[in-house]
Amino acid sequence: MSDEKHGDMHRIDSTKNTGDNLKRRDAELYVLLGGFLVLLGLPVVFGTWYAVQAGLMRAALVNVIAGLSLVGMGAGSIFYGLAIQKGLLKRP
């Protein structure tokens, strides 16, 4: 690879990774990760019903705690991403 092409690659990277672009990317990632965790936790919470119906109270308790933990972490990630997006929190 010649030096001219290598220099162009650095120029493209420096204009592409500005602070605003990184802030928007981080916010979008937090929202998407939070949405994934919420979607992962909801079936676990709803699965508690089947454990209760089968009389498995320990399994139901574990399902409720795990599901609510996943949903809580997901909701927190979504709100954090939205706060970054709206500029309420400053990223270093």
PDB file of C-alpha atoms in Angstrom:
ATOM      1  CA  MET A   1       0.000   0.000   0.000  1.00  0.00           C
ATOM      2  CA  SER A   2       1.379   3.387  -0.910  1.00  0.00           C
ATOM      3  CA  ASP A   3       1.735   6.250   1.529  1.00  0.00           C
ATOM      4  CA  GLU A   4      -0.889   8.292  -0.311  1.00  0.00           C
ATOM      5  CA  LYS A   5      -3.611   5.681   0.238  1.00  0.00           C
ATOM      6  CA  HIS A   6      -2.562   5.222   3.840  1.00  0.00           C
ATOM      7  CA  GLY A   7      -2.820   8.959   4.419  1.00  0.00           C
ATOM      8  CA  ASP A   8      -6.299   9.035   2.906  1.00  0.00           C
ATOM      9  CA  MET A   9      -7.453   6.297   5.254  1.00  0.00           C
ATOM     10  CA  HIS A  10      -6.351   8.304   8.289  1.00  0.00           C
ATOM     11  CA  ARG A  11      -8.067  11.419   6.945  1.00  0.00           C
ATOM     12  CA  ILE A  12     -11.335   9.513   6.509  1.00  0.00           C
ATOM     13  CA  ASP A  13     -11.108   8.031  10.006  1.00  0.00           C
ATOM     14  CA  SER A  14     -10.397  11.400  11.601  1.00  0.00           C
ATOM     15  CA  THR A  15     -13.447  13.033  10.000  1.00  0.00           C
ATOM     16  CA  LYS A  16     -15.668  10.026  10.681  1.00  0.00           C
ATOM     17  CA  ASN A  17     -14.942   9.645  14.411  1.00  0.00           C
ATOM     18  CA  THR A  18     -15.855  13.069  15.694  1.00  0.00           C
ATOM     19  CA  GLY A  19     -17.267  13.602  19.171  1.00  0.00           C
ATOM     20  CA  ASP A  20     -20.850  14.028  17.984  1.00  0.00           C
ATOM     21  CA  ASN A  21     -20.747  10.879  15.872  1.00  0.00           C
ATOM     22  CA  LEU A  22     -19.340   8.863  18.760  1.00  0.00           C
ATOM     23  CA  LYS A  23     -21.947  10.280  21.145  1.00  0.00           C
ATOM     24  CA  ARG A  24     -24.781   9.364  18.786  1.00  0.00           C
ATOM     25  CA  ARG A  25     -23.314   5.895  18.230  1.00  0.00           C
ATOM     26  CA  ASP A  26     -22.957   5.268  21.974  1.00  0.00           C
ATOM     27  CA  ALA A  27     -26.532   6.414  22.620  1.00  0.00           C
ATOM     28  CA  GLU A  28     -27.896   4.144  19.885  1.00  0.00           C
ATOM     29  CA  LEU A  29     -25.935   1.182  21.219  1.00  0.00           C
ATOM     30  CA  TYR A  30     -27.256   1.694  24.748  1.00  0.00           C
ATOM     31  CA  VAL A  31     -30.840   1.875  23.476  1.00  0.00           C
ATOM     32  CA  LEU A  32     -30.444  -1.239  21.310  1.00  0.00           C
ATOM     33  CA  LEU A  33     -28.728  -3.195  24.073  1.00  0.00           C
ATOM     34  CA  GLY A  34     -31.472  -2.170  26.489  1.00  0.00           C
ATOM     35  CA  GLY A  35     -34.164  -3.238  24.063  1.00  0.00           C
ATOM     36  CA  PHE A  36     -32.487  -6.618  23.667  1.00  0.00           C
ATOM     37  CA  LEU A  37     -32.321  -7.120  27.432  1.00  0.00           C
ATOM     38  CA  VAL A  38     -35.969  -6.157  27.863  1.00  0.00           C
ATOM     39  CA  LEU A  39     -37.029  -8.541  25.103  1.00  0.00           C
ATOM     40  CA  LEU A  40     -34.915 -11.261  26.697  1.00  0.00           C
ATOM     41  CA  GLY A  41     -36.348 -10.664  30.174  1.00  0.00           C
ATOM     42  CA  LEU A  42     -40.039 -10.527  29.290  1.00  0.00           C
ATOM     43  CA  PRO A  43     -40.392 -14.230  28.371  1.00  0.00           C
ATOM     44  CA  VAL A  44     -38.581 -15.128  31.583  1.00  0.00           C
ATOM     45  CA  VAL A  45     -41.055 -13.085  33.630  1.00  0.00           C
ATOM     46  CA  PHE A  46     -44.009 -14.586  31.746  1.00  0.00           C
ATOM     47  CA  GLY A  47     -42.505 -18.054  32.182  1.00  0.00           C
ATOM     48  CA  THR A  48     -42.957 -17.638  35.916  1.00  0.00           C
ATOM     49  CA  TRP A  49     -46.647 -18.389  35.431  1.00  0.00           C
ATOM     50  CA  TYR A  50     -45.866 -21.887  34.162  1.00  0.00           C
ATOM     51  CA  ALA A  51     -43.540 -22.581  37.083  1.00  0.00           C
ATOM     52  CA  VAL A  52     -46.245 -21.478  39.538  1.00  0.00           C
ATOM     53  CA  GLN A  53     -48.860 -23.651  37.803  1.00  0.00           C
ATOM     54  CA  ALA A  54     -46.575 -26.670  38.093  1.00  0.00           C
ATOM     55  CA  GLY A  55     -46.060 -25.973  41.793  1.00  0.00           C
ATOM     56  CA  LEU A  56     -42.363 -25.171  41.410  1.00  0.00           C
ATOM     57  CA  MET A  57     -42.146 -22.173  43.737  1.00  0.00           C
ATOM     58  CA  ARG A  58     -38.338 -22.059  43.846  1.00  0.00           C
ATOM     59  CA  ALA A  59     -38.184 -22.032  40.044  1.00  0.00           C
ATOM     60  CA  ALA A  60     -40.863 -19.328  39.955  1.00  0.00           C
ATOM     61  CA  LEU A  61     -38.900 -17.186  42.401  1.00  0.00           C
ATOM     62  CA  VAL A  62     -35.703 -17.597  40.370  1.00  0.00           C
ATOM     63  CA  ASN A  63     -37.579 -16.751  37.158  1.00  0.00           C
ATOM     64  CA  VAL A  64     -39.112 -13.616  38.648  1.00  0.00           C
ATOM     65  CA  ILE A  65     -35.811 -12.357  40.035  1.00  0.00           C
ATOM     66  CA  ALA A  66     -33.879 -13.108  36.841  1.00  0.00           C
ATOM     67  CA  GLY A  67     -36.576 -11.675  34.570  1.00  0.00           C
ATOM     68  CA  LEU A  68     -37.041  -8.492  36.552  1.00  0.00           C
ATOM     69  CA  SER A  69     -33.269  -8.039  36.724  1.00  0.00           C
ATOM     70  CA  LEU A  70     -32.983  -8.315  32.950  1.00  0.00           C
ATOM     71  CA  VAL A  71     -35.905  -5.960  32.374  1.00  0.00           C
ATOM     72  CA  GLY A  72     -34.512  -3.483  34.912  1.00  0.00           C
ATOM     73  CA  MET A  73     -31.040  -3.482  33.365  1.00  0.00           C
ATOM     74  CA  GLY A  74     -32.571  -3.113  29.915  1.00  0.00           C
ATOM     75  CA  ALA A  75     -34.799  -0.216  30.954  1.00  0.00           C
ATOM     76  CA  GLY A  76     -31.859   1.476  32.654  1.00  0.00           C
ATOM     77  CA  SER A  77     -29.751   1.102  29.522  1.00  0.00           C
ATOM     78  CA  ILE A  78     -32.535   2.526  27.358  1.00  0.00           C
ATOM     79  CA  PHE A  79     -33.004   5.541  29.621  1.00  0.00           C
ATOM     80  CA  TYR A  80     -29.238   6.103  29.817  1.00  0.00           C
ATOM     81  CA  GLY A  81     -28.953   6.009  26.026  1.00  0.00           C
ATOM     82  CA  LEU A  82     -31.840   8.427  25.630  1.00  0.00           C
ATOM     83  CA  ALA A  83     -30.301  10.753  28.218  1.00  0.00           C
ATOM     84  CA  ILE A  84     -27.027  10.770  26.284  1.00  0.00           C
ATOM     85  CA  GLN A  85     -28.920  11.392  23.058  1.00  0.00           C
ATOM     86  CA  LYS A  86     -30.799  14.358  24.494  1.00  0.00           C
ATOM     87  CA  GLY A  87     -27.617  15.799  25.947  1.00  0.00           C
ATOM     88  CA  LEU A  88     -28.627  15.444  29.577  1.00  0.00           C
ATOM     89  CA  LEU A  89     -25.464  13.515  30.382  1.00  0.00           C
ATOM     90  CA  LYS A  90     -22.038  14.548  29.183  1.00  0.00           C
ATOM     91  CA  ARG A  91     -19.733  11.784  27.991  1.00  0.00           C
ATOM     92  CA  PRO A  92     -16.014  12.379  28.573  1.00  0.00           C
TER      93      PRO A  92
END
